[in-house]
PDB file of C-alpha atoms in Angstrom:
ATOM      1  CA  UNK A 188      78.142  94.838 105.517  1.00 35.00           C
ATOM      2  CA  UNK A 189      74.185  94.874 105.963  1.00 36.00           C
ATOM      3  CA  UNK A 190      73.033  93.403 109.817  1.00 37.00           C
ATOM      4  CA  UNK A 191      71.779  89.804 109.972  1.00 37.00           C
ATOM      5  CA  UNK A 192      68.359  91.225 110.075  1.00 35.00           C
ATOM      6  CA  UNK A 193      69.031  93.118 107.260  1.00 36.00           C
ATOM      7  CA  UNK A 194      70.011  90.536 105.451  1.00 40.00           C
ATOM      8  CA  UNK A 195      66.982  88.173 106.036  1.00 37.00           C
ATOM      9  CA  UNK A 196      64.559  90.844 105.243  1.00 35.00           C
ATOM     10  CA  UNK A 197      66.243  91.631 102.086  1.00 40.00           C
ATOM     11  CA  UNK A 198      66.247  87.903 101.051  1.00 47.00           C
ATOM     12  CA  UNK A 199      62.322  88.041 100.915  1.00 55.00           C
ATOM     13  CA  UNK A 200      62.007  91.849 100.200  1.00 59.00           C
ATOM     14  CA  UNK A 201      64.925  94.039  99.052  1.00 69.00           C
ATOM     15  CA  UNK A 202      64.441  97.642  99.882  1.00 71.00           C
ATOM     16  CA  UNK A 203      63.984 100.212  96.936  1.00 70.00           C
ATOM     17  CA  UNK A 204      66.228 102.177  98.418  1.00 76.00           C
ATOM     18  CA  UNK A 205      69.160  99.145  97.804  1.00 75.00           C
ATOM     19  CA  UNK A 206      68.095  98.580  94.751  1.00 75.00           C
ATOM     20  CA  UNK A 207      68.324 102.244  94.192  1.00 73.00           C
ATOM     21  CA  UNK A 208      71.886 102.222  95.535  1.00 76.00           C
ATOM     22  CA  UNK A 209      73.212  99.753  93.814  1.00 74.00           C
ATOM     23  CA  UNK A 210      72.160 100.898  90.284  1.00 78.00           C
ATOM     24  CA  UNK A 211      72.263 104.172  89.084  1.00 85.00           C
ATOM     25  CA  UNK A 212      71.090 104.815  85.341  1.00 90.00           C
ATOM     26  CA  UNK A 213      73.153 106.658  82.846  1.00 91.00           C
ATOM     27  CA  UNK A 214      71.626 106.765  79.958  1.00 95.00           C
ATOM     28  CA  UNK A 215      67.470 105.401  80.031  1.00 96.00           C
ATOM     29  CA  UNK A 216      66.375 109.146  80.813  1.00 94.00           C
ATOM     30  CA  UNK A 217      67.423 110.330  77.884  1.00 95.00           C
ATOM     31  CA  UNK A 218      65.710 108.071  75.371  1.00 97.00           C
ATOM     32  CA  UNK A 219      62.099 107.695  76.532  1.00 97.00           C
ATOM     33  CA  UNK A 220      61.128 106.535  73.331  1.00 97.00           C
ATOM     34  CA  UNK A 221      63.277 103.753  73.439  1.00 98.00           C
ATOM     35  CA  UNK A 222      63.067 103.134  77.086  1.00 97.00           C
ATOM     36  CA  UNK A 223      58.776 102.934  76.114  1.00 98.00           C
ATOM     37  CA  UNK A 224      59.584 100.333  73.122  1.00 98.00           C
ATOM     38  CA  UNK A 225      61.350  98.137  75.334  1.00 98.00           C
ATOM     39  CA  UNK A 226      59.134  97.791  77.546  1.00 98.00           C
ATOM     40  CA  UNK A 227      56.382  97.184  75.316  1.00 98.00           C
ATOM     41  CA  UNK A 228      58.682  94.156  74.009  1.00 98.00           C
ATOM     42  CA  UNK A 229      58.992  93.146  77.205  1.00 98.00           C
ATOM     43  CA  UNK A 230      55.109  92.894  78.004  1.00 97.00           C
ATOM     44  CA  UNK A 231      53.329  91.712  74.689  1.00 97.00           C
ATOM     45  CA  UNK A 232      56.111  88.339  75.674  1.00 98.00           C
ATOM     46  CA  UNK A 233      54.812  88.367  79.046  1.00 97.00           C
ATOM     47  CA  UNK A 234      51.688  88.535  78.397  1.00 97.00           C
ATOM     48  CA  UNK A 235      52.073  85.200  76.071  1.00 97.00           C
ATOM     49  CA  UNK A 236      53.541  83.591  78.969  1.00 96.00           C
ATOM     50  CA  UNK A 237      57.223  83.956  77.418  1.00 97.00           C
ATOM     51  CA  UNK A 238      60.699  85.400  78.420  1.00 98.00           C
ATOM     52  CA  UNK A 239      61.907  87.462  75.208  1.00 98.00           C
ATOM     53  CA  UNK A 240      65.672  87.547  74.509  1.00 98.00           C
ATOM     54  CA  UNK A 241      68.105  90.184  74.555  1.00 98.00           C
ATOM     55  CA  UNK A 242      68.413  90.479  70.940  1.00 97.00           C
ATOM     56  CA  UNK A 243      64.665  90.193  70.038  1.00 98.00           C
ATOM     57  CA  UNK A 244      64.589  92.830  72.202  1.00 98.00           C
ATOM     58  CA  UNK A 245      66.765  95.665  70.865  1.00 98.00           C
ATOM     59  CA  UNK A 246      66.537  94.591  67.344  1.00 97.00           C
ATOM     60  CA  UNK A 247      65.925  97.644  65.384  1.00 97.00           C
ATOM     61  CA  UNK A 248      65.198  99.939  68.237  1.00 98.00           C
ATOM     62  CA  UNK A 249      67.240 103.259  67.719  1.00 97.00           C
ATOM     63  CA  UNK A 250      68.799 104.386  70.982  1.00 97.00           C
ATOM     64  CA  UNK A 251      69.532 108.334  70.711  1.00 96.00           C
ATOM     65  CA  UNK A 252      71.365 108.768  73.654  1.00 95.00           C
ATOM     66  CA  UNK A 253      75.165 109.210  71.921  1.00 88.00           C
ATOM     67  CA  UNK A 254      75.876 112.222  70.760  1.00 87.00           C
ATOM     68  CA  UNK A 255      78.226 111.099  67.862  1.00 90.00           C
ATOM     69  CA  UNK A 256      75.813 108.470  67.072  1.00 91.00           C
ATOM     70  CA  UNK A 257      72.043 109.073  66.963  1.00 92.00           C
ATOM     71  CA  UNK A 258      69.936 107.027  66.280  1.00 95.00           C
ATOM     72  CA  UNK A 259      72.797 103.976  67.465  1.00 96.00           C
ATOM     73  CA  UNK A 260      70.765 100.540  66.808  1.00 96.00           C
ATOM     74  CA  UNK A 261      72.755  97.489  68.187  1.00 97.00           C
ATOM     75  CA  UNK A 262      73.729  94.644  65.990  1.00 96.00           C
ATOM     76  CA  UNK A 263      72.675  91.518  67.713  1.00 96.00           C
ATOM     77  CA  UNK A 264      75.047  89.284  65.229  1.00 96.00           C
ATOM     78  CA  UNK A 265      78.221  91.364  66.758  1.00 96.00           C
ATOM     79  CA  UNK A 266      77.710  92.429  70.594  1.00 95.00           C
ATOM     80  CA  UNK A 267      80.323  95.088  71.532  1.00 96.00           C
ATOM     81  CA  UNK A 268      80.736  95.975  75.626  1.00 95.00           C
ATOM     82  CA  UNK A 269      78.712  99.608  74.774  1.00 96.00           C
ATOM     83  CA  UNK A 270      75.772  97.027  73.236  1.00 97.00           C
ATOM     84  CA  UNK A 271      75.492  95.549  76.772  1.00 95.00           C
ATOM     85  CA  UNK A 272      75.964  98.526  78.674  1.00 95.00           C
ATOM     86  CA  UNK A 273      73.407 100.172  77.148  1.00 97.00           C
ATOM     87  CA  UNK A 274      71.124  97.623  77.633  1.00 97.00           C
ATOM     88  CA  UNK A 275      71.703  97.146  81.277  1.00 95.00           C
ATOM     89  CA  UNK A 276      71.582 100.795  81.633  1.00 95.00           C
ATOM     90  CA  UNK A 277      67.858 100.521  79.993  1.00 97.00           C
ATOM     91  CA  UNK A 278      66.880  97.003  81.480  1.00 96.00           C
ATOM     92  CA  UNK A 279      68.125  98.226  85.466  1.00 93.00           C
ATOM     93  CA  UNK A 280      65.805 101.596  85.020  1.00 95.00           C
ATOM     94  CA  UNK A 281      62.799  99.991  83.903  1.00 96.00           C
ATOM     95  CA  UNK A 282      63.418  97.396  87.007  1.00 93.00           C
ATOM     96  CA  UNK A 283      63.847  99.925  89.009  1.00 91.00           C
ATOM     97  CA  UNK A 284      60.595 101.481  88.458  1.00 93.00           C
ATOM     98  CA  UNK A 285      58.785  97.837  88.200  1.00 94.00           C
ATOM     99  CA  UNK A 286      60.084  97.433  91.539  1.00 91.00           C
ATOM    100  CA  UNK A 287      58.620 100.555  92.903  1.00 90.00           C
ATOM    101  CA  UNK A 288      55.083 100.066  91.329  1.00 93.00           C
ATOM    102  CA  UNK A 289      54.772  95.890  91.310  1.00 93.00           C
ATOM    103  CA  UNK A 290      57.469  94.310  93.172  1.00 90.00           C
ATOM    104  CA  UNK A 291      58.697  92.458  90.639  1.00 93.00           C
ATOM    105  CA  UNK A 292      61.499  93.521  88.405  1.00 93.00           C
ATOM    106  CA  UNK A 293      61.011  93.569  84.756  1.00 96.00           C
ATOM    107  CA  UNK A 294      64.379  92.369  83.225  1.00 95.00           C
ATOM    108  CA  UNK A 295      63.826  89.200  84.564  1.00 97.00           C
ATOM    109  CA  UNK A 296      61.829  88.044  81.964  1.00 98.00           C
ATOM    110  CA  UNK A 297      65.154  88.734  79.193  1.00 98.00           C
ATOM    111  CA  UNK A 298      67.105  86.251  78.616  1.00 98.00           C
ATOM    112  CA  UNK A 299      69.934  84.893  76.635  1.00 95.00           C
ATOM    113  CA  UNK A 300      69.265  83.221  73.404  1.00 95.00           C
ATOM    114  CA  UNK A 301      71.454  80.162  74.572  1.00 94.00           C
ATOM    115  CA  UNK A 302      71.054  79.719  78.589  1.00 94.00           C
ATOM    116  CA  UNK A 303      67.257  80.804  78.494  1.00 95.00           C
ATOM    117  CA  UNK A 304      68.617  83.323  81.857  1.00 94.00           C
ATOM    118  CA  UNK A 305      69.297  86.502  82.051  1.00 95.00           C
ATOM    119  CA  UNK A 306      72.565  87.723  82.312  1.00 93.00           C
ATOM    120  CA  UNK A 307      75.387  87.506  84.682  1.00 91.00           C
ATOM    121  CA  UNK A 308      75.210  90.864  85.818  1.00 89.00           C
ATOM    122  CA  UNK A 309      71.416  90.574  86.238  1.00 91.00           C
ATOM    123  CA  UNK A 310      71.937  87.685  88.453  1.00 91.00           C
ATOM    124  CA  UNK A 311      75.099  89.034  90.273  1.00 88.00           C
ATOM    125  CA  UNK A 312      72.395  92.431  90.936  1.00 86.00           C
ATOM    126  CA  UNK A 313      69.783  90.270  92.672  1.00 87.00           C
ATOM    127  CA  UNK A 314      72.149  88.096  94.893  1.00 86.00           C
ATOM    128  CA  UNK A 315      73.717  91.398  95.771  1.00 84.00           C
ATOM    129  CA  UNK A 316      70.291  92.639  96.251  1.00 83.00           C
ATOM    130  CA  UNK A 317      69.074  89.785  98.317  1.00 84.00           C
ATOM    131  CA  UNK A 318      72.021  89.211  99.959  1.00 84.00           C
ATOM    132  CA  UNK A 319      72.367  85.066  98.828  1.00 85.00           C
ATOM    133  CA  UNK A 320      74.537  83.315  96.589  1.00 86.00           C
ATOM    134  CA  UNK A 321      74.458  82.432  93.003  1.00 83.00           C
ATOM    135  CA  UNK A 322      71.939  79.334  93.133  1.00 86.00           C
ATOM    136  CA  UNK A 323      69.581  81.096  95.761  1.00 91.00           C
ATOM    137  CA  UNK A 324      69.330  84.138  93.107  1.00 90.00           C
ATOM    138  CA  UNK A 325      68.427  81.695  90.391  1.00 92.00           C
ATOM    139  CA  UNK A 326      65.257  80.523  92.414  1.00 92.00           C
ATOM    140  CA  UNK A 327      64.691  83.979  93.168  1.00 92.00           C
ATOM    141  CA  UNK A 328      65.197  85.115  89.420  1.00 94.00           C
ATOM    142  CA  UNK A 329      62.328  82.454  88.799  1.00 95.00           C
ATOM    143  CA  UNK A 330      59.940  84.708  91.162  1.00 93.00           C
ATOM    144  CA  UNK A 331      60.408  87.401  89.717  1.00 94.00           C
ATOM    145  CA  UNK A 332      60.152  85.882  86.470  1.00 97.00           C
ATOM    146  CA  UNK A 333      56.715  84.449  86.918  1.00 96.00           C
ATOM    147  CA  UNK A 334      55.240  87.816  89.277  1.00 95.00           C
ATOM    148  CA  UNK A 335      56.099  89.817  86.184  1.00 96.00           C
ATOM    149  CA  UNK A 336      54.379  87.165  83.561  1.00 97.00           C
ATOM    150  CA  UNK A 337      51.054  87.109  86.015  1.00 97.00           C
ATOM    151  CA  UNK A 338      51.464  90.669  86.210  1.00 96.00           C
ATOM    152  CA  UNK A 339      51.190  90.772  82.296  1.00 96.00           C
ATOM    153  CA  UNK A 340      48.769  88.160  81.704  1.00 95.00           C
ATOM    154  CA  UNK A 341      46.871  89.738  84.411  1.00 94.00           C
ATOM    155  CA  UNK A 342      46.027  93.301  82.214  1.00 84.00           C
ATOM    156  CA  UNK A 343      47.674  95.148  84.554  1.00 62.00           C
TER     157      UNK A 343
END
């Protein structure tokens, strides 16, 4: 368990290093082209002021990072488990590295198509990450939410 001061640091500044820790990518090295199309999703919505959601996201984007399957695109009218991991894999590297050059981490502005938030496992990652519970990490999924749109918006 972290120390108290730790923990109250992390609440308004998680270390890289946690964040680091607690995620390790599997498969976003190996696809840079995809890893570079998502994030270019991700930004032309910021830049509007918008969230985008998961499936806007991946539609038609082939990931080549199976062997028996390149070129794998994920049907966003059936989700399987390896459509979601694969997308968390992608979504917690390029956080990872928003994190490290902006502070702000980039999957928080995908969202589900229903709930308008991201997923559970984003949100479980940030209250691990800030060390709070599950209504403290929605406030602080907002942050990061609208850092990341200024960000955008902002040309950077």
């Amino acid at each position: 368990m972290r120390t108290a001061q730790a923990a109250s640091a992390s609440r308004s500044f998680p270390s890289l290093q946690l964040l680091q820790e607690s995620f390790t990518p599997r498969w976003a090295a190996a696809d840079p082209v995809a890893q570079h199309q998502l994030q270019n999703r991700i930004a032309i919505h910021a830049t509007q002021g918008n969230t985008i959601t998961y499936s806007d996201l991946v539609s038609g984007i082939p990931f080549n990072i199976l062997d028996d399957r390149p070129g794998y695109t994920i049907d966003v009218h059936a989700w399987q488990d390896l459509d979601r991991a694969i997308i968390g894999d992608f979504l917690g590297a390029l956080s990872i590295e928003s994190y490290e050059r902006h502070c702000f981490l980039i999957s928080a502005l995908v969202v589900s198509k229903e709930s308008q938030t991201p997923s559970e496992n984003f949100m479980r990652w940030l209250a691990y990450a800030y060390d709070s519970d599950p209504l403290e990490a929605t406030v602080i999924w907002a942050r990061h939410r609208d850092r990341a749109v200024d960000h955008f918006q902002q040309g950077a």
